Every structure is written in C-alpha cells, then in structure tokens.
CSV table of C-alpha atoms in Angstrom, one decimal:
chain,number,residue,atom,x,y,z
N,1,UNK,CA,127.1,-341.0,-109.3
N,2,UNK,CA,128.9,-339.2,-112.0
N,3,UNK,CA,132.5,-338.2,-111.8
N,4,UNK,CA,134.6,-335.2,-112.3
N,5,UNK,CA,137.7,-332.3,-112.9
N,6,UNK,CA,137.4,-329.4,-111.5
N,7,UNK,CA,140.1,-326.1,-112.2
N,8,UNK,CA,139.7,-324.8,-108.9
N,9,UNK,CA,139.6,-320.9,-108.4
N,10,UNK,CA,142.6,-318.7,-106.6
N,11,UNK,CA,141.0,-319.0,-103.3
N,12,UNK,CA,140.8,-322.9,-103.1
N,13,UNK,CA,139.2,-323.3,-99.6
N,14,UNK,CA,136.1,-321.2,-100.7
N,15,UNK,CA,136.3,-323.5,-104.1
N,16,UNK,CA,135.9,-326.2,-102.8
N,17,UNK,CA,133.3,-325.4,-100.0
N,18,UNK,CA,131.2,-324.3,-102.9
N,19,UNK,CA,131.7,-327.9,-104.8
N,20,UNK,CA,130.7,-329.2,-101.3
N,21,UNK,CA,127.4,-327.2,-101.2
N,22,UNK,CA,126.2,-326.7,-104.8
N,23,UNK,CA,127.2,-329.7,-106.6
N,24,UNK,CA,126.9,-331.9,-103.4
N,25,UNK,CA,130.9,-333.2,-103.9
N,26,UNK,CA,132.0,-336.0,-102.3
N,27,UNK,CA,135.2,-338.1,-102.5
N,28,UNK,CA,137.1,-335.2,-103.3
N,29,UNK,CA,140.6,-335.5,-104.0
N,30,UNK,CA,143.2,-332.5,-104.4
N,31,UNK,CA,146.0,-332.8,-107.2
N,32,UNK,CA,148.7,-331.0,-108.2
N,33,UNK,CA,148.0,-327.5,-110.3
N,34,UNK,CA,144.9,-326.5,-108.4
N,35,UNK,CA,142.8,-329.5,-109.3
N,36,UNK,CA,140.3,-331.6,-108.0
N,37,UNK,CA,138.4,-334.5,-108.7
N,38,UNK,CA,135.1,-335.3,-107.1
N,39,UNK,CA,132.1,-337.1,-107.5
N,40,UNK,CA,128.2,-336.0,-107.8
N,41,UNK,CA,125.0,-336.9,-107.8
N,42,UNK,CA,124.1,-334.2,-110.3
N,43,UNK,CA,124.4,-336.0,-114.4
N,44,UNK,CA,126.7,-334.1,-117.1
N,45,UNK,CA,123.7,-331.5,-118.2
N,46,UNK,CA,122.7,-330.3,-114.9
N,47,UNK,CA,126.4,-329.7,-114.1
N,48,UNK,CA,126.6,-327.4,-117.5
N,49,UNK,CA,122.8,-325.8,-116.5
N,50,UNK,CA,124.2,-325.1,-112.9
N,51,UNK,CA,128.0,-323.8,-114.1
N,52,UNK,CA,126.8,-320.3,-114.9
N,53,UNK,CA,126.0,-319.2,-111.2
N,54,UNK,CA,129.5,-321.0,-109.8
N,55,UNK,CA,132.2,-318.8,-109.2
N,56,UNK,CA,134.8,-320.5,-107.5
N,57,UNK,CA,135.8,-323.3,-110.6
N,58,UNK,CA,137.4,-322.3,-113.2
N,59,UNK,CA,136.2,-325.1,-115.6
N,60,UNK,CA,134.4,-329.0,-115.2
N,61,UNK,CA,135.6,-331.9,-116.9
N,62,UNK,CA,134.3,-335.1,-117.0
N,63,UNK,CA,136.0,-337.8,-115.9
N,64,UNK,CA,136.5,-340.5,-119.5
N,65,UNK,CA,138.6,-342.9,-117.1
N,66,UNK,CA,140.7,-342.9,-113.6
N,67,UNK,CA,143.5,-344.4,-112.5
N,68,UNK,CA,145.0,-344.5,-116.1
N,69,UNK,CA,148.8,-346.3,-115.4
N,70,UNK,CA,150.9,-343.6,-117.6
N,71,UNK,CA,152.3,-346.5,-119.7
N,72,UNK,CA,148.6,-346.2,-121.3
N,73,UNK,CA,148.1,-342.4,-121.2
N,74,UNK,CA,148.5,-341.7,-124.9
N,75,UNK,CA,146.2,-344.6,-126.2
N,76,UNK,CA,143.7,-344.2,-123.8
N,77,UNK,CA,143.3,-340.6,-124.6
N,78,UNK,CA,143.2,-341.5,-128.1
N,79,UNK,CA,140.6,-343.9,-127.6
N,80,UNK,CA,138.6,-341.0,-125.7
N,81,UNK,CA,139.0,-338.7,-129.0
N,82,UNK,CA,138.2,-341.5,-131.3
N,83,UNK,CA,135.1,-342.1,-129.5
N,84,UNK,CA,133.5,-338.8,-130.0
N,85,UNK,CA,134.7,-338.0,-133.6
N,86,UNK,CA,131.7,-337.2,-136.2
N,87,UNK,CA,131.5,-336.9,-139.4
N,88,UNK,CA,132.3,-333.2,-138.9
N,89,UNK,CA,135.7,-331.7,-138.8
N,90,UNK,CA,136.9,-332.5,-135.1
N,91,UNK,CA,138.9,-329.5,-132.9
N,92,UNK,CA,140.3,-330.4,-129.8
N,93,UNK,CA,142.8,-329.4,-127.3
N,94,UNK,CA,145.1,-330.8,-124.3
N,95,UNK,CA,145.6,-329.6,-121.0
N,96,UNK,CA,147.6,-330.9,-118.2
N,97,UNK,CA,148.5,-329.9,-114.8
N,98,UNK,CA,152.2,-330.4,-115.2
N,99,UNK,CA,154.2,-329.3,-118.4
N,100,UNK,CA,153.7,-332.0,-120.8
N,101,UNK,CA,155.1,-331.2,-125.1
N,102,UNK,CA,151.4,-331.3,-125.7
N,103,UNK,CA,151.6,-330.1,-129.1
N,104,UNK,CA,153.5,-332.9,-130.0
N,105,UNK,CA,151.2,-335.4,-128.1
N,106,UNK,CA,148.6,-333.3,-130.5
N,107,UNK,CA,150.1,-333.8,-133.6
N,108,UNK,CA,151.1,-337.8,-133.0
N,109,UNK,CA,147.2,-338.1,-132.3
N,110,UNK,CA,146.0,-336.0,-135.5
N,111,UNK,CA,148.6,-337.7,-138.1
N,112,UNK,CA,147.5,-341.2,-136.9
N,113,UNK,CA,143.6,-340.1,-137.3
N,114,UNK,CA,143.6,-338.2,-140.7
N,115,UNK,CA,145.7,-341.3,-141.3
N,116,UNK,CA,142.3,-343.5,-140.7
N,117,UNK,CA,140.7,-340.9,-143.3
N,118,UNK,CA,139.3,-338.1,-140.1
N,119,UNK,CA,139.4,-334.4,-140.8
N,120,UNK,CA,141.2,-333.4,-137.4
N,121,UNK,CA,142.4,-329.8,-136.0
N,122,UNK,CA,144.6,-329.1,-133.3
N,123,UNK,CA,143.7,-325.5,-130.8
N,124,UNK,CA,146.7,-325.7,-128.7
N,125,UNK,CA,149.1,-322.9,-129.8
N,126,UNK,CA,151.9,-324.2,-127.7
N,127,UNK,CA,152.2,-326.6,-124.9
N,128,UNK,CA,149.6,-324.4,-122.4
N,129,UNK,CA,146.5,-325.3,-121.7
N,130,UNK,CA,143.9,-322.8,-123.6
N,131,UNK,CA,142.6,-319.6,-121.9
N,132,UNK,CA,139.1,-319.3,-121.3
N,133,UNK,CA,138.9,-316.7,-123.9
N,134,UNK,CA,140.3,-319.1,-126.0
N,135,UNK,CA,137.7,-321.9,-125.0
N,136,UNK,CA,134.9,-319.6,-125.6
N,137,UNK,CA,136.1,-318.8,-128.9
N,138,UNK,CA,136.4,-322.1,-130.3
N,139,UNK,CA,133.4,-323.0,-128.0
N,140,UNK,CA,134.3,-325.8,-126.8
N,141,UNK,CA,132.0,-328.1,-125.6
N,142,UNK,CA,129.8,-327.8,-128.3
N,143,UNK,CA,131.8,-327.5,-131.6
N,144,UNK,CA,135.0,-328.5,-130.0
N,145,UNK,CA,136.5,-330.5,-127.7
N,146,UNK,CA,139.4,-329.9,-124.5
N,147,UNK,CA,140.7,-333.2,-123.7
N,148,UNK,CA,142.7,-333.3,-119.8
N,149,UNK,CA,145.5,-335.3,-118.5
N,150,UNK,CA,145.7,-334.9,-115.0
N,151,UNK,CA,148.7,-336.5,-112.9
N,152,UNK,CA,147.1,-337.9,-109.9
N,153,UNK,CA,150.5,-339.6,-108.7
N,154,UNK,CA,151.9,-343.2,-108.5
N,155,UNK,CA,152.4,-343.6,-112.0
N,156,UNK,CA,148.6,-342.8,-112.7
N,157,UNK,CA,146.6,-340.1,-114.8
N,158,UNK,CA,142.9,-338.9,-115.0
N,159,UNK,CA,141.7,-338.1,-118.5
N,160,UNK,CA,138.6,-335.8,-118.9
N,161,UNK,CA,136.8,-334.0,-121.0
N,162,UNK,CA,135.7,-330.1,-120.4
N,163,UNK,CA,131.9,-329.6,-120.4
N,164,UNK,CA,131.4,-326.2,-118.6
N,165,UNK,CA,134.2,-323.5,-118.4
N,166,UNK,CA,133.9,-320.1,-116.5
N,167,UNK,CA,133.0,-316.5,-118.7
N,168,UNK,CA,135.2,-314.4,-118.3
N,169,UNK,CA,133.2,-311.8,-120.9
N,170,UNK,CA,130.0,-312.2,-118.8
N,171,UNK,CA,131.4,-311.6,-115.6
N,172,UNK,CA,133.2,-308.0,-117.6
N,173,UNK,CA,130.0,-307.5,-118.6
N,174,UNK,CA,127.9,-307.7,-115.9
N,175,UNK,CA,130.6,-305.3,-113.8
N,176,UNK,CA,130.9,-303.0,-117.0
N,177,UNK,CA,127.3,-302.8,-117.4
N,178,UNK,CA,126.2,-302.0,-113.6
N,179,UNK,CA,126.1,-298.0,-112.7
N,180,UNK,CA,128.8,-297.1,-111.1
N,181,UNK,CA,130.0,-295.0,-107.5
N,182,UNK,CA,134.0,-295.0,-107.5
N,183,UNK,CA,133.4,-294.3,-103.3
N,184,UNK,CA,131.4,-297.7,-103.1
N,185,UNK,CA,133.7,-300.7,-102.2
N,186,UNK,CA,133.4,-303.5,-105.2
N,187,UNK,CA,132.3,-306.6,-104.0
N,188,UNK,CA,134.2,-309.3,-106.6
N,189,UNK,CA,131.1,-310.9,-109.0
N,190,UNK,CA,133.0,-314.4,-108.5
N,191,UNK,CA,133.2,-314.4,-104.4
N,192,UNK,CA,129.5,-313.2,-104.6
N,193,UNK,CA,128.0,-316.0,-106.9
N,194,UNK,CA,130.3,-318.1,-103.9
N,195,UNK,CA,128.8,-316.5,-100.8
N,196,UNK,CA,125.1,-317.3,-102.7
N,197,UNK,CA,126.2,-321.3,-102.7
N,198,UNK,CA,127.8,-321.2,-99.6
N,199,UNK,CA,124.1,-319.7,-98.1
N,200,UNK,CA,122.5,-322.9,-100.4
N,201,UNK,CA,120.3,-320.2,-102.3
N,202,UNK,CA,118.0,-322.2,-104.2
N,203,UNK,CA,115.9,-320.8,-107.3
N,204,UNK,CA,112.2,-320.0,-106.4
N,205,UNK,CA,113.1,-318.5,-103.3
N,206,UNK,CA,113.9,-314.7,-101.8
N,207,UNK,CA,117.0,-313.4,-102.1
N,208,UNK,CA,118.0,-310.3,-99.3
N,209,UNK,CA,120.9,-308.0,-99.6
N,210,UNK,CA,120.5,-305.2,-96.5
N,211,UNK,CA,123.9,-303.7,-97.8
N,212,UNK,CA,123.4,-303.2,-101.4
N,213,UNK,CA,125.3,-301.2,-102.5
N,214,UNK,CA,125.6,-301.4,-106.5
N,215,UNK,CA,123.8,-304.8,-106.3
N,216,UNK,CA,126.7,-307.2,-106.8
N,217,UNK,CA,125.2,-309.6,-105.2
N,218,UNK,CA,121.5,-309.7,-106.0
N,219,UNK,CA,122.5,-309.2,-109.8
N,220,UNK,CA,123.9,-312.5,-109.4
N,221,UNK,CA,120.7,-313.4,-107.6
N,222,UNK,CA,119.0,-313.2,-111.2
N,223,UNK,CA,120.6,-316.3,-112.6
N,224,UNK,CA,118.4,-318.3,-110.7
N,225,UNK,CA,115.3,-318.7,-111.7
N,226,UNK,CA,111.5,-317.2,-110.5
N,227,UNK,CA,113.5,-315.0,-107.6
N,228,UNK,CA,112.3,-312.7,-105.6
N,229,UNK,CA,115.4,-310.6,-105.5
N,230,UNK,CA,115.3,-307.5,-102.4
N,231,UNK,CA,117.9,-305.3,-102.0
N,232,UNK,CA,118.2,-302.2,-99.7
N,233,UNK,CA,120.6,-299.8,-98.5
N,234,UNK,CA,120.9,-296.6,-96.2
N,235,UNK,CA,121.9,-294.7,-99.3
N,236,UNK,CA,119.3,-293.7,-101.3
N,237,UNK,CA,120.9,-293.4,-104.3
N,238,UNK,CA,122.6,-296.6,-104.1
N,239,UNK,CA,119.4,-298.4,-104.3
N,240,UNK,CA,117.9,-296.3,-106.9
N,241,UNK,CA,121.1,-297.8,-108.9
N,242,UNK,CA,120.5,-300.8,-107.5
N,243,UNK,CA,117.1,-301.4,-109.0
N,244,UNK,CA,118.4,-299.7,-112.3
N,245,UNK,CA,121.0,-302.1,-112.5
N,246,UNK,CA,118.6,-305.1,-111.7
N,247,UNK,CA,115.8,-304.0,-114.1
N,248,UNK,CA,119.0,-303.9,-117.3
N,249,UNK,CA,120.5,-307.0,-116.1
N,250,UNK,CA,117.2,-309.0,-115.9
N,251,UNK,CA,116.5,-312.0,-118.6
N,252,UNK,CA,113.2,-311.2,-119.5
N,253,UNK,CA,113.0,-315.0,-120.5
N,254,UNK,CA,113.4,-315.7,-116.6
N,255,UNK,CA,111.0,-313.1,-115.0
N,256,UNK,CA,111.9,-312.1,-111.2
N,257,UNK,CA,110.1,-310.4,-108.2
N,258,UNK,CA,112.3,-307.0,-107.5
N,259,UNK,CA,111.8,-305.1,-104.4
N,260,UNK,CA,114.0,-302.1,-103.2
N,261,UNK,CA,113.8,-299.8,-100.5
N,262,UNK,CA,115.9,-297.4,-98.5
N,263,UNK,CA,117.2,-298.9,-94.9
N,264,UNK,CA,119.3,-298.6,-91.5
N,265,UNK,CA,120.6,-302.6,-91.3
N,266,UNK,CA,121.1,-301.7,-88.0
N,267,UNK,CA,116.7,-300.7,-87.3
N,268,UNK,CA,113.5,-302.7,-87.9
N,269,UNK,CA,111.9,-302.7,-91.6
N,270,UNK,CA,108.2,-302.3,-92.1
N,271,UNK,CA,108.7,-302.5,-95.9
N,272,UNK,CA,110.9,-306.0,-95.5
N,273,UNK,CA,107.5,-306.8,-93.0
N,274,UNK,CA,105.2,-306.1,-95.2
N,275,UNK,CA,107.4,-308.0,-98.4
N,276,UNK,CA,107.5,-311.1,-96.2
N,277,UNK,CA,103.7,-311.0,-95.8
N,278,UNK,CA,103.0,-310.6,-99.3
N,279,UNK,CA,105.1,-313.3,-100.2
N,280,UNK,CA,104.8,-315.7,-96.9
N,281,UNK,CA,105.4,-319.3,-99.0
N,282,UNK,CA,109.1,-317.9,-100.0
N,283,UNK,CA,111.9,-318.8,-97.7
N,284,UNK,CA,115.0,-316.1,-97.4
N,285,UNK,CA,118.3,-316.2,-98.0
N,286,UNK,CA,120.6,-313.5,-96.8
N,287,UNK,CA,123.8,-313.2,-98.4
N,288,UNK,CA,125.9,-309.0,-97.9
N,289,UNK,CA,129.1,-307.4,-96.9
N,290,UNK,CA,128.9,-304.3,-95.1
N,291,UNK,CA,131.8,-301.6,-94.7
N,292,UNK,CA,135.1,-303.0,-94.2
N,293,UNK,CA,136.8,-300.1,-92.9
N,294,UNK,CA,138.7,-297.5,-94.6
N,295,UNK,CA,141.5,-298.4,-97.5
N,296,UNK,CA,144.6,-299.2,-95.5
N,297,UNK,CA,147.1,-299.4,-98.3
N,298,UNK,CA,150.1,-299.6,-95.9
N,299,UNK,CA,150.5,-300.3,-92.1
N,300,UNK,CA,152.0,-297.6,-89.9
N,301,UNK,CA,151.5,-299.4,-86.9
N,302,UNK,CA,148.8,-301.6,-85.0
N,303,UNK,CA,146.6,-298.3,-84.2
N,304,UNK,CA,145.3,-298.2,-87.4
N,305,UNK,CA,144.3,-301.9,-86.9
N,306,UNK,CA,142.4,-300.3,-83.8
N,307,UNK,CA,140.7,-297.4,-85.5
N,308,UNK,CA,139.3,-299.4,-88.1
N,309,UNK,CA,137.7,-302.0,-85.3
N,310,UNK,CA,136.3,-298.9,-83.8
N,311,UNK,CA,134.4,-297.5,-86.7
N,312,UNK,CA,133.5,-301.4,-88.1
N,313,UNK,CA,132.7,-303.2,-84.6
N,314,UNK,CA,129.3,-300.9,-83.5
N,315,UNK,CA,128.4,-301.9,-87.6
N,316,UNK,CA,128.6,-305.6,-87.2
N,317,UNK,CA,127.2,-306.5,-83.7
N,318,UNK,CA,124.3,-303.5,-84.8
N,319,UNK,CA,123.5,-305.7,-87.9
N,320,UNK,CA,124.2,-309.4,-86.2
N,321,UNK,CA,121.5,-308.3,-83.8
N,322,UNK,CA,119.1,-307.0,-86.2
N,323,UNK,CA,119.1,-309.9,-88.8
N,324,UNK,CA,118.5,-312.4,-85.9
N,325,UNK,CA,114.8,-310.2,-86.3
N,326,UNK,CA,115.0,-310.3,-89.8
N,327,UNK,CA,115.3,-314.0,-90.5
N,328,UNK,CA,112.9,-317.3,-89.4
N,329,UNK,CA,113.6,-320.4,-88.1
N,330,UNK,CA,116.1,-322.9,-90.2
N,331,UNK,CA,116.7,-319.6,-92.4
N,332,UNK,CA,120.4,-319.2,-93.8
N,333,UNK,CA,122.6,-315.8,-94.4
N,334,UNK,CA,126.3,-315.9,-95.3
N,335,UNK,CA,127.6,-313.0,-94.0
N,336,UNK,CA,131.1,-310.9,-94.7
N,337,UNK,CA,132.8,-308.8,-92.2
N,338,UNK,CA,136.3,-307.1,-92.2
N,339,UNK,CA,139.3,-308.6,-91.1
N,340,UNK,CA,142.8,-307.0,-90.8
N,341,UNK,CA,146.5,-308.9,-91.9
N,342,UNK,CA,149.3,-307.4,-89.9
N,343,UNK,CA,153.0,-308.9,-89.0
N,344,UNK,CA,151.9,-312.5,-90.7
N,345,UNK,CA,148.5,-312.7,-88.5
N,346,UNK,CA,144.8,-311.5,-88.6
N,347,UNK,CA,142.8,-309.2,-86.3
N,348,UNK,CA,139.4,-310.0,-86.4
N,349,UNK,CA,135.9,-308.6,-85.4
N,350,UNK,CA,135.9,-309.1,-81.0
N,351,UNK,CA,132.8,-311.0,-79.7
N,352,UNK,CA,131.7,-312.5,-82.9
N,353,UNK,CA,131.0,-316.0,-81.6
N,354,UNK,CA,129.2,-315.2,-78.6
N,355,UNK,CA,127.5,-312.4,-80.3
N,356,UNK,CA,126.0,-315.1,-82.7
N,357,UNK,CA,125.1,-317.5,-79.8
N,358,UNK,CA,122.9,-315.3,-78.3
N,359,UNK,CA,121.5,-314.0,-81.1
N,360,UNK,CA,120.1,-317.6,-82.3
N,361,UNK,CA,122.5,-318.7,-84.8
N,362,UNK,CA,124.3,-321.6,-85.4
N,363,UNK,CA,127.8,-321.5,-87.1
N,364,UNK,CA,127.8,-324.0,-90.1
N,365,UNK,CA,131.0,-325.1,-90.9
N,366,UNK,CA,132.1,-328.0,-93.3
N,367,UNK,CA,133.3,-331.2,-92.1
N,368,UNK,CA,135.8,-332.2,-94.6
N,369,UNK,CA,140.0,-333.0,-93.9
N,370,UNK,CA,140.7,-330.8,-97.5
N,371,UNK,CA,139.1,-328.1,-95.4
N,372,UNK,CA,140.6,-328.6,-91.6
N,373,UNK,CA,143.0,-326.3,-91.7
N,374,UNK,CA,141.4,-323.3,-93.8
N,375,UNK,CA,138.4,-322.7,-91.2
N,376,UNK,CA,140.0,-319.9,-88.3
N,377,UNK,CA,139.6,-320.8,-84.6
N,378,UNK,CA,135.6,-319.3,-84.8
N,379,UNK,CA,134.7,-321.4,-87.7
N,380,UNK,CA,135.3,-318.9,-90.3
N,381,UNK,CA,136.4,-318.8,-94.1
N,382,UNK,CA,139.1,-315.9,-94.9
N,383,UNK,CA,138.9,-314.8,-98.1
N,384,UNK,CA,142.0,-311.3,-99.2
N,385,UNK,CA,144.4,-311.4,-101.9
N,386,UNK,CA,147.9,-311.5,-101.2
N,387,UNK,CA,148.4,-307.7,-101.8
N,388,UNK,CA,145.8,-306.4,-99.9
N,389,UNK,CA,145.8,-305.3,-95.5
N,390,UNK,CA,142.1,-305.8,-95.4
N,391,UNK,CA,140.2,-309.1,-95.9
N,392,UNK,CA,137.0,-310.6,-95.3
N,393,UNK,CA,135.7,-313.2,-92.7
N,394,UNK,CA,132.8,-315.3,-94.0
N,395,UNK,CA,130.4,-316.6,-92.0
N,396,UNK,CA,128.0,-319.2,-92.7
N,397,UNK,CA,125.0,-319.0,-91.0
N,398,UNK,CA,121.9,-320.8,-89.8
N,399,UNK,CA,119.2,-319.3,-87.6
N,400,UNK,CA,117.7,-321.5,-84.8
C-alpha cells in the first residue's frame, strides 16, 4: 500500500466517493482545510497516469512521513528536501492547511542549504499555498518541488510531497474549445469526469451518453483509452456538435470508436441495437443528465417547485424505464436528475426508489462513516452550489 494527501474539491462528499471508487481509498482520514489522507493500492506513477480523468481533487501528495510530533516538523521536512536535491538548481514550495509564516520556514530552510553549498529557490510569494496556475507554471513535479505540512491534530503533522495537481487550463480548454448552444444547460467538466468514476468506467470499454447535449461528458470519455464513446440526443443538431466536438477533442495518439445518432431516451434504439452487436465483447457504462427544469433564479412560492416536477417527472420515470432495456446484466449508469432547495430543504423526483426496483436496478451506495451523513434518505448524492435553487440528485446505479 502506498500512502497519500489529497486537496479535496468544493463538493467533498462526491470527492471522496470518487477516491473510494477510482483510486480504491481506504483508511481515509479527513483533516482540517479540506484534506484527506488515504491509502491505495495504486504506486506513485499510476496515481499521476490516472490524475488527468479525476475531477473531484484538487491536487495528490505523497505521504514522506505521518504522525510527525510538531517539535520535529521543520527538520523532518528538511530532511524530505535534502533527500531529493540534485545537482540542479532546486525550486520548491510550502503549503499548509492552517496559516503557518511559510516564507520564513522557506528561507530558514534555503540559508541553511546554500549554506551546505546547494543552489536553492524559494516559489512561495507569501505565506499561501501556490495556485494551480502557479504549480503548472513552475511545473512542479517534474522541475520543482511543493512540499506539505498538514496538521492532523494532537501535536502531529503529515509532510508530503505534490505529485499530480488538477489543470485548470485543460479543463478552460476543453469548455472553450467545444461548440457552443447558450439554451443548452452546461454540465460542469469536473462533476462529469466524477459521475464517470462514480459509474467505475474503465478504459477499453463503451461509454453511453443518451442526453448529449454538447458532449460534456463523453469528451471526457476520451481520456480513457481504446473507447468506444456513443452519444445521442433528440436534437439533431446537438449531436451533429456533439460528434464535431468529439472528432477536435480526440488524441489521435489514443484512437477511439465514435458513434452518434439522433434519439428519444424515452423510445427503443435500433442504432444503439445494432452498435451493441457490432461491438458485443464491450461492456457499457451509462453516465447523463437530462433536463433539470427551467432556471428558477428566485422562489416565489412552492408552485413553482410543482411546475417544474410536472415538466421533469414524465422525463425521468420515461428514461428510468427505458435504460432498464438499454443496459445488461451487472451493467452500471450514474445517472443525474433535478432536485429543488426551498426554505432550508430539498424536493426531489416522487417514486424514484420504487421506480428503480421494478425496473431491475440496484442502488449502490458507499459504505463509509466520512460518507453517513451526505447520502439522502433514497441513497442519493446531492450535488448544487450554494447560490443556485436547482441541484442535482446522483444516482449510482447497477442493473440486476
């Protein structure tokens, strides 16, 4: 086992679900600042190879030592830089999840090694921890190094050492770069690289989105590798900029399968039949959001709530039914359906559960006490910003 840091994203249930299902996490352990420390199976390299399709973690470090009394903080983190200094000029930074004068910590580090004859340069511009922008432009990882000192309580610290940090540019780029339809709801690239883990897409298999739309989620489907990546919609135009956008984002280095067609959710598919016959030794993953309802910006009163769930209810019981067909036995979809926040509670699809049941799926949740509390009462993941009335239910799902 191999241990590590993670920077945990905004939405810190759906986070750590995704450490849980992608990097097979276990002994997690939440600390203060939106970290967490965990354990994996997967070695330093795979971690870095695998970073670039996680979307809930902000950054991975790994873990130089644990349990660190603080009495010992400053030489055992010296120790850690000393240890990887070359015969190169070496660049590193400090973070920390509580406010620490880590420039000073810095530049008591640097005098004593250019002291011992080693070329050293400090990135931290103040006592902040870098910004990823910042991280990418000094690169670390490769030409330079972010050192962490994380409080973990009882007079203790973690120190690690970053090895994969999120892109900020490549997620602007891939949203920049897509065509665009100003009336098409955005699906965020970050929660769809999540749903993809949470549905344990693996690479060499098929990929379905039956809502499309602008192909958020099966661009992201193309960081895998040898996919075969389907998308369809009912608007025909939206797939015709699907498949644009899927034939400009694709690496040509990692070749994919790409089929799209025009398609009622809601109906039967012959051409999704006759895909799954010509590819019959690829298992599909299902991972989409469908419409969520009209914009509410502001809440008159609870009738709104209801004329939403009218237009959005024959939607999602229509589809639920239908992909039952779609998918085969042990097959997995994560699905996202709207849910309304009113007076400090949510409203949520009726007859979801039982809906499911008959239907032939199973309900996957995660058994795990950091994640009690942030399932709903139907074994759901919420996931709507704090200045937003509509949010989305997440389903995991597993047919049977």
């Amino acid at each position: 086992m191999s241990y590590y840091i993670s920077h945990l994203g905004h939405n810190q249930a759906l986070s750590i679900a995704e450490l849980y299902k992608a990097l097979k996490a276990t002994d997690m352990v939440i600390h203060h600042g939106g970290y967490l420390s965990f354990s994996s199976i997967y070695s330093r390299s795979e971690i870095q190879a695998k970073f670039s399709t996680l979307g809930g973690q902000r950054l991975i470090a790994e873990i130089y030592k644990d349990h660190v009394p603080s009495g010992d903080q400053d030489a055992t983190l010296l120790a850690a830089i000393d240890s990887t200094i070359g015969e190169n000029k070496y660049q590193f930074a400090l973070s920390s999840n509580r406010h620490m004068e880590l420039q000073n910590i810095a530049m008591n580090f640097k005098k004593q090694l250019v002291k011992e004859g080693k070329s050293i340069r400090i990135i931290n511009k103040n006592n902040s921890p870098i910004s990823p922008a910042l991280a990418k432009k000094e690169r670390i990882g490769t030409k330079a190094f972010e050192w962490h000192i994380i409080e973990r309580g009882n007079d203790q610290c973690i120190i690690a050492e970053t090895i994969a940090f999120q892109d900020i540019d490549g997620y602007s780029d891939r949203d920049m770069g897509k065509s665009r339809d100003m009336n098409v709801g955005m699906l965020p690239p970050k929660l769809s690289q999540m749903l993809l883990n949470l549905a344990e897409l693996k690479s060499h298999q098929a990929f379905y989105d039956p809502f499309c739309g602008l192909g958020t989620l099966p661009i992201e489907a193309l960081r895998y590798e040898d996919m075969l990546v389907i998308a369809s919609d009912i608007e025909e135009d939206l797939v015709a900029k699907t498949k644009s956008n899927l034939e400009q984002m694709q690496d040509h280095r990692n070749p994919h399968h790409i089929e799209t067609f025009t398609r009622n959710a809601l109906q039967p598919s012959h051409h999704l039949a006759d895909i799954r016959k010509r590819y019959l030794n690829r298992s599909m993953t299902v991972a989409t959001e469908w419409y969520l309802g009209p914009i509410i910006r502001k809440y008159s009163n609870y009738s709104v709530i209801e004329d939403a769930l009218d237009e959005t209810t024959p939607i999602t019981h229509g589809f639920i039914k239908q992909l039952a067909k779609d998918l085969q036995k042990w097959e997995r979809a994560c699905i996202c359906m709207p849910c309304w926040f009113y007076t400090e509670k949510y409203t949520y699809i009726p007859q979801i559960v039982s809906l499911l049941s008959a239907s032939g799926f199973a309900i996957e949740r995660i058994e795990h006490p950091l994640l009690d509390r942030s399932y709903t009462a139907r074994w759901s993941l919420i996931y709507r910003r704090e200045t937003q009335n509509v949010g989305r239910e997440i389903f995991v799902l597993v047919k049977s």
